[in-house]
Amino acid sequence: MQSRAALLPNVNYNTSFLYTQGNGTPTGKFIGANGVHEYVSQGNVHQEISLQNVADYRRTSAAMAVAQARSEIAARGLVVTVVQSYYGFVVAQRKYATSQRAAAEAQNFFDISQKLERGGEVAHSDVINGTGDESHSFRTSGARVP
């Protein structure tokens, strides 16, 4: 922006007035300028054109374009990272919920097997098989075997 502004012309405008009260004589009193009442307006337009300014403008424009491109690339990379992390989190939650359900089912199977064994309806080997399944389910879910 500043290098672009250097290519534009500068405009200065000043307005002033000297207002003194005359004493009725043709020469006046305390006349510091050309008359009793003097109004001055000045304008100045200045433009400096050089190849150095044009080169600076082009250089900074190119640097700004590179910075914008890098910013866009970084923003896209950030979006990809956030999306990957979010879906990784969702998948981990689902895996955890599935392993919790499997552990609950194994515990339920083990409890039913023990009750059936106590009632004499199932052999002890079925309870042992249930214990192995339960241990495996608890190990994969991260829970402790009772």
Short mmCIF file of N, CA, C and O in Angstrom, two decimals:
data_model
loop_
_atom_site.label_atom_id
_atom_site.label_comp_id
_atom_site.label_asym_id
_atom_site.label_seq_id
_atom_site.Cartn_x
_atom_site.Cartn_y
_atom_site.Cartn_z
N MET A 1 0.81 -1.19 0.00
CA MET A 1 0.00 0.00 0.00
C MET A 1 0.86 1.26 0.00
O MET A 1 0.54 2.20 -0.69
N GLN A 2 1.91 1.25 0.78
CA GLN A 2 2.74 2.45 0.86
C GLN A 2 3.50 2.68 -0.44
O GLN A 2 3.68 3.82 -0.86
N SER A 3 3.94 1.59 -1.08
CA SER A 3 4.65 1.78 -2.34
C SER A 3 3.70 2.25 -3.44
O SER A 3 4.10 3.00 -4.32
N ARG A 4 2.44 1.83 -3.36
CA ARG A 4 1.44 2.33 -4.32
C ARG A 4 1.16 3.80 -4.06
O ARG A 4 1.01 4.59 -4.99
N ALA A 5 1.06 4.17 -2.80
CA ALA A 5 0.81 5.57 -2.46
C ALA A 5 1.96 6.46 -2.90
O ALA A 5 1.76 7.64 -3.20
N ALA A 6 3.18 5.91 -2.96
CA ALA A 6 4.33 6.71 -3.40
C ALA A 6 4.21 7.08 -4.87
O ALA A 6 4.81 8.07 -5.32
N LEU A 7 3.45 6.30 -5.64
CA LEU A 7 3.28 6.62 -7.05
C LEU A 7 2.24 7.70 -7.30
O LEU A 7 2.20 8.30 -8.37
N LEU A 8 1.38 7.95 -6.33
CA LEU A 8 0.32 8.94 -6.49
C LEU A 8 0.84 10.35 -6.18
O LEU A 8 1.78 10.52 -5.41
N PRO A 9 0.20 11.36 -6.76
CA PRO A 9 0.67 12.73 -6.48
C PRO A 9 0.27 13.17 -5.07
O PRO A 9 -0.70 12.70 -4.50
N ASN A 10 1.07 14.08 -4.54
CA ASN A 10 0.79 14.67 -3.23
C ASN A 10 0.11 16.02 -3.46
O ASN A 10 0.52 16.80 -4.32
N VAL A 11 -0.91 16.30 -2.68
CA VAL A 11 -1.63 17.56 -2.79
C VAL A 11 -1.62 18.23 -1.43
O VAL A 11 -2.00 17.62 -0.43
N ASN A 12 -1.18 19.47 -1.40
CA ASN A 12 -1.21 20.27 -0.18
C ASN A 12 -1.99 21.54 -0.48
O ASN A 12 -1.83 22.16 -1.54
N TYR A 13 -2.79 21.96 0.49
CA TYR A 13 -3.58 23.17 0.30
C TYR A 13 -3.61 23.92 1.62
O TYR A 13 -3.94 23.35 2.66
N ASN A 14 -3.21 25.19 1.56
CA ASN A 14 -3.18 26.03 2.75
C ASN A 14 -4.01 27.28 2.51
O ASN A 14 -3.95 27.88 1.44
N THR A 15 -4.74 27.65 3.52
CA THR A 15 -5.52 28.89 3.46
C THR A 15 -5.24 29.68 4.73
O THR A 15 -5.20 29.12 5.82
N SER A 16 -5.04 30.97 4.56
CA SER A 16 -4.83 31.83 5.72
C SER A 16 -5.34 33.23 5.40
O SER A 16 -5.60 33.57 4.26
N PHE A 17 -5.49 33.99 6.45
CA PHE A 17 -5.88 35.39 6.23
C PHE A 17 -5.26 36.25 7.32
O PHE A 17 -4.99 35.79 8.43
N LEU A 18 -4.99 37.48 6.93
CA LEU A 18 -4.51 38.50 7.85
C LEU A 18 -5.62 39.54 7.94
O LEU A 18 -6.02 40.12 6.93
N TYR A 19 -6.12 39.75 9.11
CA TYR A 19 -7.23 40.68 9.26
C TYR A 19 -6.80 41.72 10.29
O TYR A 19 -6.72 41.43 11.47
N THR A 20 -6.51 42.86 9.82
CA THR A 20 -6.15 43.97 10.71
C THR A 20 -7.18 45.09 10.53
O THR A 20 -7.80 45.22 9.48
N GLN A 21 -7.33 45.87 11.57
CA GLN A 21 -8.30 46.96 11.52
C GLN A 21 -7.57 48.22 11.07
O GLN A 21 -6.54 48.60 11.62
N GLY A 22 -8.13 48.83 10.07
CA GLY A 22 -7.52 50.06 9.55
C GLY A 22 -7.79 51.25 10.47
O GLY A 22 -8.70 51.23 11.28
N ASN A 23 -6.97 52.28 10.34
CA ASN A 23 -7.15 53.47 11.17
C ASN A 23 -7.74 54.63 10.38
O ASN A 23 -7.74 55.77 10.83
N GLY A 24 -8.23 54.38 9.19
CA GLY A 24 -8.85 55.41 8.37
C GLY A 24 -7.88 56.16 7.48
O GLY A 24 -8.28 57.01 6.70
N THR A 25 -6.63 55.91 7.55
CA THR A 25 -5.65 56.57 6.69
C THR A 25 -5.37 55.67 5.51
O THR A 25 -5.56 54.46 5.57
N PRO A 26 -4.89 56.25 4.43
CA PRO A 26 -4.61 55.41 3.27
C PRO A 26 -3.47 54.42 3.50
O PRO A 26 -3.41 53.38 2.87
N THR A 27 -2.60 54.69 4.43
CA THR A 27 -1.49 53.77 4.66
C THR A 27 -1.87 52.65 5.60
O THR A 27 -1.26 51.59 5.58
N GLY A 28 -2.86 52.81 6.44
CA GLY A 28 -3.30 51.75 7.34
C GLY A 28 -2.45 51.65 8.57
O GLY A 28 -1.54 52.44 8.81
N LYS A 29 -2.77 50.68 9.38
CA LYS A 29 -2.06 50.49 10.64
C LYS A 29 -1.68 49.02 10.73
O LYS A 29 -2.51 48.15 10.54
N PHE A 30 -0.45 48.72 11.06
CA PHE A 30 0.08 47.37 11.20
C PHE A 30 -0.19 46.51 9.96
O PHE A 30 -0.66 45.40 10.05
N ILE A 31 0.08 47.06 8.84
CA ILE A 31 -0.11 46.29 7.62
C ILE A 31 1.16 45.50 7.40
O ILE A 31 2.20 46.05 7.10
N GLY A 32 1.04 44.19 7.57
CA GLY A 32 2.21 43.34 7.39
C GLY A 32 2.30 42.82 5.99
O GLY A 32 3.26 42.16 5.62
N ALA A 33 1.32 43.05 5.18
CA ALA A 33 1.34 42.48 3.85
C ALA A 33 0.88 43.52 2.84
O ALA A 33 1.33 44.65 2.88
N ASN A 34 -0.07 43.21 2.00
CA ASN A 34 -0.44 44.06 0.88
C ASN A 34 -1.65 44.95 1.13
O ASN A 34 -1.98 45.77 0.30
N GLY A 35 -2.36 44.78 2.21
CA GLY A 35 -3.54 45.60 2.45
C GLY A 35 -4.04 45.37 3.86
O GLY A 35 -3.48 44.60 4.64
N VAL A 36 -5.13 46.04 4.19
CA VAL A 36 -5.70 45.91 5.51
C VAL A 36 -6.21 44.49 5.72
O VAL A 36 -5.96 43.87 6.73
N HIS A 37 -6.96 43.98 4.79
CA HIS A 37 -7.46 42.60 4.84
C HIS A 37 -6.80 41.83 3.72
O HIS A 37 -6.95 42.17 2.56
N GLU A 38 -6.10 40.77 4.09
CA GLU A 38 -5.42 39.98 3.06
C GLU A 38 -5.81 38.52 3.25
O GLU A 38 -5.74 37.97 4.35
N TYR A 39 -6.23 37.88 2.18
CA TYR A 39 -6.58 36.47 2.17
C TYR A 39 -5.60 35.74 1.26
O TYR A 39 -5.36 36.17 0.14
N VAL A 40 -5.05 34.65 1.78
CA VAL A 40 -4.05 33.92 1.02
C VAL A 40 -4.50 32.46 0.92
O VAL A 40 -4.82 31.83 1.92
N SER A 41 -4.51 31.94 -0.29
CA SER A 41 -4.78 30.52 -0.52
C SER A 41 -3.67 29.99 -1.41
O SER A 41 -3.33 30.59 -2.42
N GLN A 42 -3.11 28.87 -0.98
CA GLN A 42 -2.02 28.27 -1.76
C GLN A 42 -2.32 26.78 -1.95
O GLN A 42 -2.77 26.10 -1.04
N GLY A 43 -2.05 26.34 -3.12
CA GLY A 43 -2.18 24.91 -3.42
C GLY A 43 -0.91 24.40 -4.04
O GLY A 43 -0.24 25.11 -4.78
N ASN A 44 -0.55 23.17 -3.73
CA ASN A 44 0.67 22.59 -4.25
C ASN A 44 0.38 21.14 -4.62
O ASN A 44 -0.04 20.35 -3.78
N VAL A 45 0.60 20.80 -5.87
CA VAL A 45 0.48 19.41 -6.32
C VAL A 45 1.87 18.98 -6.75
O VAL A 45 2.51 19.63 -7.57
N HIS A 46 2.30 17.86 -6.17
CA HIS A 46 3.66 17.41 -6.42
C HIS A 46 3.62 15.91 -6.69
O HIS A 46 3.02 15.15 -5.95
N GLN A 47 4.26 15.50 -7.77
CA GLN A 47 4.35 14.07 -8.06
C GLN A 47 5.77 13.75 -8.44
O GLN A 47 6.37 14.41 -9.29
N GLU A 48 6.28 12.72 -7.80
CA GLU A 48 7.64 12.30 -8.07
C GLU A 48 7.56 10.96 -8.79
O GLU A 48 7.06 9.97 -8.26
N ILE A 49 8.01 10.92 -10.01
CA ILE A 49 7.98 9.70 -10.81
C ILE A 49 9.41 9.23 -11.01
O ILE A 49 10.26 9.98 -11.48
N SER A 50 9.64 7.99 -10.61
CA SER A 50 10.97 7.42 -10.83
C SER A 50 10.81 5.92 -11.07
O SER A 50 9.84 5.30 -10.66
N LEU A 51 11.77 5.35 -11.74
CA LEU A 51 11.75 3.92 -12.00
C LEU A 51 11.93 3.13 -10.70
O LEU A 51 11.40 2.02 -10.57
N GLN A 52 12.62 3.72 -9.76
CA GLN A 52 12.81 3.06 -8.47
C GLN A 52 11.47 2.88 -7.75
O GLN A 52 11.20 1.83 -7.19
N ASN A 53 10.62 3.91 -7.78
CA ASN A 53 9.30 3.81 -7.14
C ASN A 53 8.44 2.75 -7.83
O ASN A 53 7.74 1.98 -7.17
N VAL A 54 8.49 2.70 -9.15
CA VAL A 54 7.71 1.69 -9.89
C VAL A 54 8.23 0.30 -9.57
O VAL A 54 7.46 -0.64 -9.35
N ALA A 55 9.55 0.15 -9.52
CA ALA A 55 10.14 -1.16 -9.19
C ALA A 55 9.78 -1.57 -7.77
O ALA A 55 9.46 -2.74 -7.52
N ASP A 56 9.80 -0.63 -6.83
CA ASP A 56 9.40 -0.93 -5.45
C ASP A 56 7.95 -1.38 -5.39
O ASP A 56 7.60 -2.32 -4.69
N TYR A 57 7.09 -0.70 -6.15
CA TYR A 57 5.67 -1.07 -6.17
C TYR A 57 5.48 -2.48 -6.72
O TYR A 57 4.75 -3.29 -6.14
N ARG A 58 6.14 -2.79 -7.80
CA ARG A 58 6.01 -4.13 -8.39
C ARG A 58 6.58 -5.20 -7.46
O ARG A 58 6.02 -6.28 -7.33
N ARG A 59 7.70 -4.90 -6.82
CA ARG A 59 8.32 -5.86 -5.90
C ARG A 59 7.40 -6.13 -4.71
O ARG A 59 7.18 -7.28 -4.33
N THR A 60 6.84 -5.09 -4.13
CA THR A 60 5.96 -5.30 -2.98
C THR A 60 4.65 -5.95 -3.40
O THR A 60 4.09 -6.74 -2.63
N SER A 61 4.17 -5.67 -4.60
CA SER A 61 2.96 -6.34 -5.09
C SER A 61 3.21 -7.84 -5.25
O SER A 61 2.37 -8.67 -4.89
N ALA A 62 4.37 -8.19 -5.79
CA ALA A 62 4.72 -9.61 -5.94
C ALA A 62 4.89 -10.28 -4.58
O ALA A 62 4.43 -11.41 -4.37
N ALA A 63 5.51 -9.58 -3.64
CA ALA A 63 5.69 -10.15 -2.30
C ALA A 63 4.34 -10.34 -1.61
O ALA A 63 4.12 -11.33 -0.91
N MET A 64 3.43 -9.40 -1.82
CA MET A 64 2.10 -9.52 -1.23
C MET A 64 1.34 -10.70 -1.85
O MET A 64 0.66 -11.46 -1.15
N ALA A 65 1.47 -10.91 -3.15
CA ALA A 65 0.81 -12.05 -3.80
C ALA A 65 1.37 -13.37 -3.28
O ALA A 65 0.61 -14.32 -3.04
N VAL A 66 2.68 -13.45 -3.09
CA VAL A 66 3.30 -14.66 -2.54
C VAL A 66 2.81 -14.90 -1.12
O VAL A 66 2.47 -16.04 -0.75
N ALA A 67 2.73 -13.86 -0.32
CA ALA A 67 2.27 -14.01 1.06
C ALA A 67 0.81 -14.46 1.10
O ALA A 67 0.44 -15.32 1.92
N GLN A 68 -0.03 -13.93 0.22
CA GLN A 68 -1.43 -14.36 0.17
C GLN A 68 -1.54 -15.81 -0.25
O GLN A 68 -2.34 -16.57 0.30
N ALA A 69 -0.73 -16.23 -1.23
CA ALA A 69 -0.76 -17.62 -1.68
C ALA A 69 -0.32 -18.55 -0.55
O ALA A 69 -0.94 -19.60 -0.32
N ARG A 70 0.72 -18.18 0.16
CA ARG A 70 1.18 -19.01 1.28
C ARG A 70 0.13 -19.07 2.39
O ARG A 70 -0.07 -20.10 3.02
N SER A 71 -0.53 -17.96 2.61
CA SER A 71 -1.59 -17.93 3.62
C SER A 71 -2.73 -18.86 3.23
O SER A 71 -3.27 -19.60 4.08
N GLU A 72 -3.12 -18.85 1.97
CA GLU A 72 -4.19 -19.74 1.51
C GLU A 72 -3.79 -21.21 1.62
O GLU A 72 -4.59 -22.05 2.01
N ILE A 73 -2.55 -21.51 1.27
CA ILE A 73 -2.05 -22.88 1.38
C ILE A 73 -2.06 -23.32 2.84
O ILE A 73 -2.50 -24.44 3.17
N ALA A 74 -1.62 -22.45 3.72
CA ALA A 74 -1.61 -22.79 5.15
C ALA A 74 -3.03 -22.98 5.67
O ALA A 74 -3.29 -23.89 6.46
N ALA A 75 -3.96 -22.15 5.21
CA ALA A 75 -5.36 -22.28 5.65
C ALA A 75 -5.94 -23.61 5.17
O ALA A 75 -6.63 -24.30 5.92
N ARG A 76 -5.65 -23.99 3.92
CA ARG A 76 -6.14 -25.27 3.42
C ARG A 76 -5.52 -26.43 4.20
O ARG A 76 -6.21 -27.40 4.53
N GLY A 77 -4.23 -26.33 4.49
CA GLY A 77 -3.57 -27.38 5.28
C GLY A 77 -4.16 -27.47 6.67
O GLY A 77 -4.33 -28.58 7.22
N LEU A 78 -4.50 -26.34 7.25
CA LEU A 78 -5.11 -26.34 8.58
C LEU A 78 -6.48 -27.00 8.54
O LEU A 78 -6.83 -27.79 9.43
N VAL A 79 -7.25 -26.72 7.50
CA VAL A 79 -8.57 -27.34 7.37
C VAL A 79 -8.43 -28.86 7.25
O VAL A 79 -9.15 -29.61 7.90
N VAL A 80 -7.48 -29.30 6.43
CA VAL A 80 -7.26 -30.75 6.27
C VAL A 80 -6.87 -31.38 7.60
O VAL A 80 -7.40 -32.43 7.98
N THR A 81 -5.99 -30.74 8.33
CA THR A 81 -5.55 -31.27 9.62
C THR A 81 -6.71 -31.35 10.61
O THR A 81 -6.87 -32.35 11.31
N VAL A 82 -7.51 -30.30 10.68
CA VAL A 82 -8.64 -30.29 11.61
C VAL A 82 -9.65 -31.38 11.24
O VAL A 82 -10.15 -32.11 12.10
N VAL A 83 -9.95 -31.51 9.95
CA VAL A 83 -10.92 -32.53 9.50
C VAL A 83 -10.39 -33.92 9.80
O VAL A 83 -11.12 -34.78 10.31
N GLN A 84 -9.11 -34.17 9.52
CA GLN A 84 -8.53 -35.49 9.82
C GLN A 84 -8.57 -35.78 11.31
O GLN A 84 -8.91 -36.89 11.72
N SER A 85 -8.24 -34.80 12.11
CA SER A 85 -8.26 -35.00 13.56
C SER A 85 -9.68 -35.25 14.05
O SER A 85 -9.90 -36.12 14.90
N TYR A 86 -10.63 -34.53 13.52
CA TYR A 86 -12.02 -34.71 13.95
C TYR A 86 -12.50 -36.12 13.62
O TYR A 86 -13.05 -36.81 14.47
N TYR A 87 -12.31 -36.54 12.38
CA TYR A 87 -12.79 -37.87 12.00
C TYR A 87 -11.99 -38.97 12.69
O TYR A 87 -12.53 -40.03 13.00
N GLY A 88 -10.71 -38.73 12.95
CA GLY A 88 -9.94 -39.70 13.75
C GLY A 88 -10.51 -39.83 15.15
O GLY A 88 -10.61 -40.94 15.70
N PHE A 89 -10.93 -38.71 15.72
CA PHE A 89 -11.54 -38.73 17.04
C PHE A 89 -12.88 -39.47 17.01
O PHE A 89 -13.18 -40.27 17.90
N VAL A 90 -13.68 -39.22 15.98
CA VAL A 90 -14.98 -39.89 15.86
C VAL A 90 -14.78 -41.40 15.72
O VAL A 90 -15.48 -42.19 16.37
N VAL A 91 -13.83 -41.81 14.91
CA VAL A 91 -13.56 -43.24 14.73
C VAL A 91 -13.08 -43.85 16.04
O VAL A 91 -13.51 -44.95 16.42
N ALA A 92 -12.22 -43.15 16.76
CA ALA A 92 -11.73 -43.67 18.05
C ALA A 92 -12.89 -43.81 19.04
O ALA A 92 -12.95 -44.79 19.79
N GLN A 93 -13.80 -42.85 19.05
CA GLN A 93 -14.96 -42.94 19.94
C GLN A 93 -15.81 -44.16 19.58
O GLN A 93 -16.27 -44.88 20.47
N ARG A 94 -16.02 -44.39 18.30
CA ARG A 94 -16.83 -45.54 17.88
C ARG A 94 -16.14 -46.85 18.23
O ARG A 94 -16.80 -47.80 18.64
N LYS A 95 -14.83 -46.91 18.03
CA LYS A 95 -14.10 -48.13 18.39
C LYS A 95 -14.20 -48.38 19.89
O LYS A 95 -14.37 -49.52 20.33
N TYR A 96 -14.08 -47.32 20.66
CA TYR A 96 -14.17 -47.46 22.12
C TYR A 96 -15.56 -47.94 22.52
O TYR A 96 -15.71 -48.84 23.34
N ALA A 97 -16.60 -47.34 21.91
CA ALA A 97 -17.98 -47.75 22.23
C ALA A 97 -18.21 -49.20 21.83
O ALA A 97 -18.85 -49.97 22.57
N THR A 98 -17.67 -49.61 20.70
CA THR A 98 -17.83 -51.00 20.25
C THR A 98 -17.13 -51.95 21.21
O THR A 98 -17.68 -53.00 21.57
N SER A 99 -15.93 -51.61 21.64
CA SER A 99 -15.22 -52.49 22.57
C SER A 99 -15.91 -52.52 23.93
O SER A 99 -15.94 -53.57 24.59
N GLN A 100 -16.53 -51.41 24.34
CA GLN A 100 -17.29 -51.41 25.59
C GLN A 100 -18.51 -52.32 25.48
O GLN A 100 -18.82 -53.07 26.42
N ARG A 101 -19.20 -52.28 24.33
CA ARG A 101 -20.35 -53.16 24.14
C ARG A 101 -19.91 -54.62 24.11
O ARG A 101 -20.58 -55.49 24.67
N ALA A 102 -18.77 -54.90 23.45
CA ALA A 102 -18.26 -56.27 23.40
C ALA A 102 -17.91 -56.77 24.80
O ALA A 102 -18.17 -57.92 25.15
N ALA A 103 -17.31 -55.88 25.60
CA ALA A 103 -16.96 -56.27 26.98
C ALA A 103 -18.22 -56.54 27.79
O ALA A 103 -18.27 -57.50 28.59
N ALA A 104 -19.24 -55.72 27.60
CA ALA A 104 -20.50 -55.93 28.32
C ALA A 104 -21.16 -57.24 27.90
O ALA A 104 -21.68 -58.00 28.74
N GLU A 105 -21.12 -57.55 26.61
CA GLU A 105 -21.69 -58.81 26.12
C GLU A 105 -20.91 -60.00 26.67
O GLU A 105 -21.49 -61.03 27.03
N ALA A 106 -19.58 -59.88 26.73
CA ALA A 106 -18.77 -60.97 27.27
C ALA A 106 -19.08 -61.18 28.75
O ALA A 106 -19.18 -62.33 29.22
N GLN A 107 -19.23 -60.08 29.48
CA GLN A 107 -19.58 -60.20 30.90
C GLN A 107 -20.95 -60.85 31.06
O GLN A 107 -21.14 -61.71 31.92
N ASN A 108 -21.89 -60.46 30.21
CA ASN A 108 -23.23 -61.04 30.25
C ASN A 108 -23.18 -62.54 29.95
O ASN A 108 -23.81 -63.35 30.63
N PHE A 109 -22.40 -62.93 28.92
CA PHE A 109 -22.26 -64.34 28.58
C PHE A 109 -21.64 -65.11 29.75
O PHE A 109 -22.07 -66.22 30.08
N PHE A 110 -20.63 -64.52 30.36
CA PHE A 110 -19.97 -65.17 31.49
C PHE A 110 -20.94 -65.35 32.65
O PHE A 110 -21.00 -66.42 33.26
N ASP A 111 -21.71 -64.33 32.96
CA ASP A 111 -22.69 -64.42 34.06
C ASP A 111 -23.74 -65.50 33.77
O ASP A 111 -24.08 -66.32 34.64
N ILE A 112 -24.26 -65.52 32.54
CA ILE A 112 -25.26 -66.53 32.18
C ILE A 112 -24.65 -67.93 32.27
O ILE A 112 -25.27 -68.88 32.78
N SER A 113 -23.39 -68.08 31.79
CA SER A 113 -22.73 -69.38 31.84
C SER A 113 -22.56 -69.85 33.28
O SER A 113 -22.77 -71.03 33.60
N GLN A 114 -22.17 -68.94 34.17
CA GLN A 114 -22.01 -69.32 35.59
C GLN A 114 -23.35 -69.72 36.20
O GLN A 114 -23.44 -70.69 36.95
N LYS A 115 -24.39 -68.97 35.91
CA LYS A 115 -25.72 -69.30 36.45
C LYS A 115 -26.21 -70.66 35.94
O LYS A 115 -26.77 -71.46 36.69
N LEU A 116 -25.97 -70.89 34.64
CA LEU A 116 -26.39 -72.19 34.08
C LEU A 116 -25.57 -73.32 34.68
O LEU A 116 -26.09 -74.43 34.88
N GLU A 117 -24.30 -73.08 34.96
CA GLU A 117 -23.46 -74.12 35.57
C GLU A 117 -23.96 -74.43 36.98
O GLU A 117 -24.05 -75.59 37.39
N ARG A 118 -24.27 -73.36 37.73
CA ARG A 118 -24.79 -73.58 39.08
C ARG A 118 -26.12 -74.34 39.06
O ARG A 118 -26.40 -75.12 39.96
N GLY A 119 -26.91 -74.10 38.02
CA GLY A 119 -28.19 -74.81 37.89
C GLY A 119 -28.03 -76.20 37.32
O GLY A 119 -29.00 -76.95 37.21
N GLY A 120 -26.83 -76.56 36.90
CA GLY A 120 -26.56 -77.88 36.37
C GLY A 120 -26.94 -78.05 34.92
O GLY A 120 -27.01 -79.18 34.43
N GLU A 121 -27.16 -76.99 34.21
CA GLU A 121 -27.58 -77.10 32.82
C GLU A 121 -26.41 -77.06 31.84
O GLU A 121 -26.57 -77.46 30.69
N VAL A 122 -25.24 -76.58 32.28
CA VAL A 122 -24.10 -76.42 31.39
C VAL A 122 -22.88 -77.01 32.07
O VAL A 122 -22.71 -76.93 33.29
N ALA A 123 -21.98 -77.57 31.27
CA ALA A 123 -20.75 -78.13 31.81
C ALA A 123 -19.79 -77.00 32.19
O ALA A 123 -19.88 -75.88 31.71
N HIS A 124 -18.84 -77.36 33.06
CA HIS A 124 -17.86 -76.38 33.53
C HIS A 124 -16.98 -75.88 32.38
O HIS A 124 -16.50 -74.75 32.41
N SER A 125 -16.79 -76.70 31.35
CA SER A 125 -15.95 -76.28 30.22
C SER A 125 -16.54 -75.09 29.49
O SER A 125 -15.81 -74.24 28.97
N ASP A 126 -17.87 -74.96 29.45
CA ASP A 126 -18.48 -73.79 28.82
C ASP A 126 -18.19 -72.52 29.61
O ASP A 126 -17.98 -71.45 29.03
N VAL A 127 -18.15 -72.65 30.94
CA VAL A 127 -17.82 -71.49 31.77
C VAL A 127 -16.38 -71.10 31.55
O VAL A 127 -16.05 -69.91 31.47
N ILE A 128 -15.50 -72.09 31.40
CA ILE A 128 -14.08 -71.79 31.14
C ILE A 128 -13.93 -71.10 29.79
O ILE A 128 -13.18 -70.13 29.66
N ASN A 129 -14.67 -71.57 28.79
CA ASN A 129 -14.64 -70.90 27.48
C ASN A 129 -15.14 -69.46 27.61
O ASN A 129 -14.60 -68.54 27.01
N GLY A 130 -16.18 -69.26 28.39
CA GLY A 130 -16.70 -67.91 28.63
C GLY A 130 -15.69 -67.04 29.33
O GLY A 130 -15.56 -65.86 29.05
N THR A 131 -14.91 -67.63 30.26
CA THR A 131 -13.87 -66.87 30.96
C THR A 131 -12.79 -66.42 29.98
O THR A 131 -12.33 -65.28 30.02
N GLY A 132 -12.42 -67.29 29.07
CA GLY A 132 -11.41 -66.92 28.07
C GLY A 132 -11.90 -65.82 27.17
O GLY A 132 -11.21 -64.86 26.87
N ASP A 133 -13.16 -65.93 26.73
CA ASP A 133 -13.71 -64.88 25.86
C ASP A 133 -13.80 -63.56 26.60
O ASP A 133 -13.50 -62.51 26.07
N GLU A 134 -14.21 -63.63 27.87
CA GLU A 134 -14.36 -62.42 28.66
C GLU A 134 -13.00 -61.75 28.86
O GLU A 134 -12.86 -60.55 28.72
N SER A 135 -11.97 -62.56 29.18
CA SER A 135 -10.63 -61.99 29.39
C SER A 135 -10.15 -61.30 28.14
O SER A 135 -9.60 -60.22 28.18
N HIS A 136 -10.39 -61.95 27.01
CA HIS A 136 -9.95 -61.36 25.75
C HIS A 136 -10.69 -60.05 25.49
O HIS A 136 -10.08 -59.06 25.11
N SER A 137 -11.98 -60.03 25.71
CA SER A 137 -12.76 -58.81 25.47
C SER A 137 -12.32 -57.70 26.41
O SER A 137 -12.20 -56.55 26.01
N PHE A 138 -12.07 -58.06 27.68
CA PHE A 138 -11.62 -57.04 28.62
C PHE A 138 -10.25 -56.51 28.25
O PHE A 138 -9.97 -55.35 28.37
N ARG A 139 -9.37 -57.39 27.77
CA ARG A 139 -8.04 -56.95 27.39
C ARG A 139 -8.09 -55.99 26.21
O ARG A 139 -7.38 -55.00 26.17
N THR A 140 -8.94 -56.25 25.22
CA THR A 140 -8.99 -55.37 24.06
C THR A 140 -9.69 -54.06 24.38
O THR A 140 -9.43 -53.05 23.75
N SER A 141 -10.58 -54.06 25.35
CA SER A 141 -11.28 -52.80 25.68
C SER A 141 -10.52 -51.96 26.67
O SER A 141 -10.86 -50.82 26.90
N GLY A 142 -9.51 -52.52 27.32
CA GLY A 142 -8.74 -51.76 28.29
C GLY A 142 -9.32 -51.88 29.69
O GLY A 142 -8.80 -51.28 30.63
N ALA A 143 -10.40 -52.64 29.86
CA ALA A 143 -11.01 -52.80 31.19
C ALA A 143 -10.30 -53.92 31.93
O ALA A 143 -9.54 -54.70 31.36
N ARG A 144 -10.56 -54.01 33.23
CA ARG A 144 -9.93 -55.05 34.04
C ARG A 144 -10.84 -56.27 34.15
O ARG A 144 -12.05 -56.15 34.19
N VAL A 145 -10.19 -57.43 34.19
CA VAL A 145 -10.93 -58.67 34.39
C VAL A 145 -11.19 -58.81 35.89
O VAL A 145 -10.27 -58.68 36.69
N PRO A 146 -12.45 -59.11 36.28
CA PRO A 146 -12.73 -59.23 37.74
C PRO A 146 -12.12 -60.46 38.33
O PRO A 146 -11.92 -61.45 37.71
#
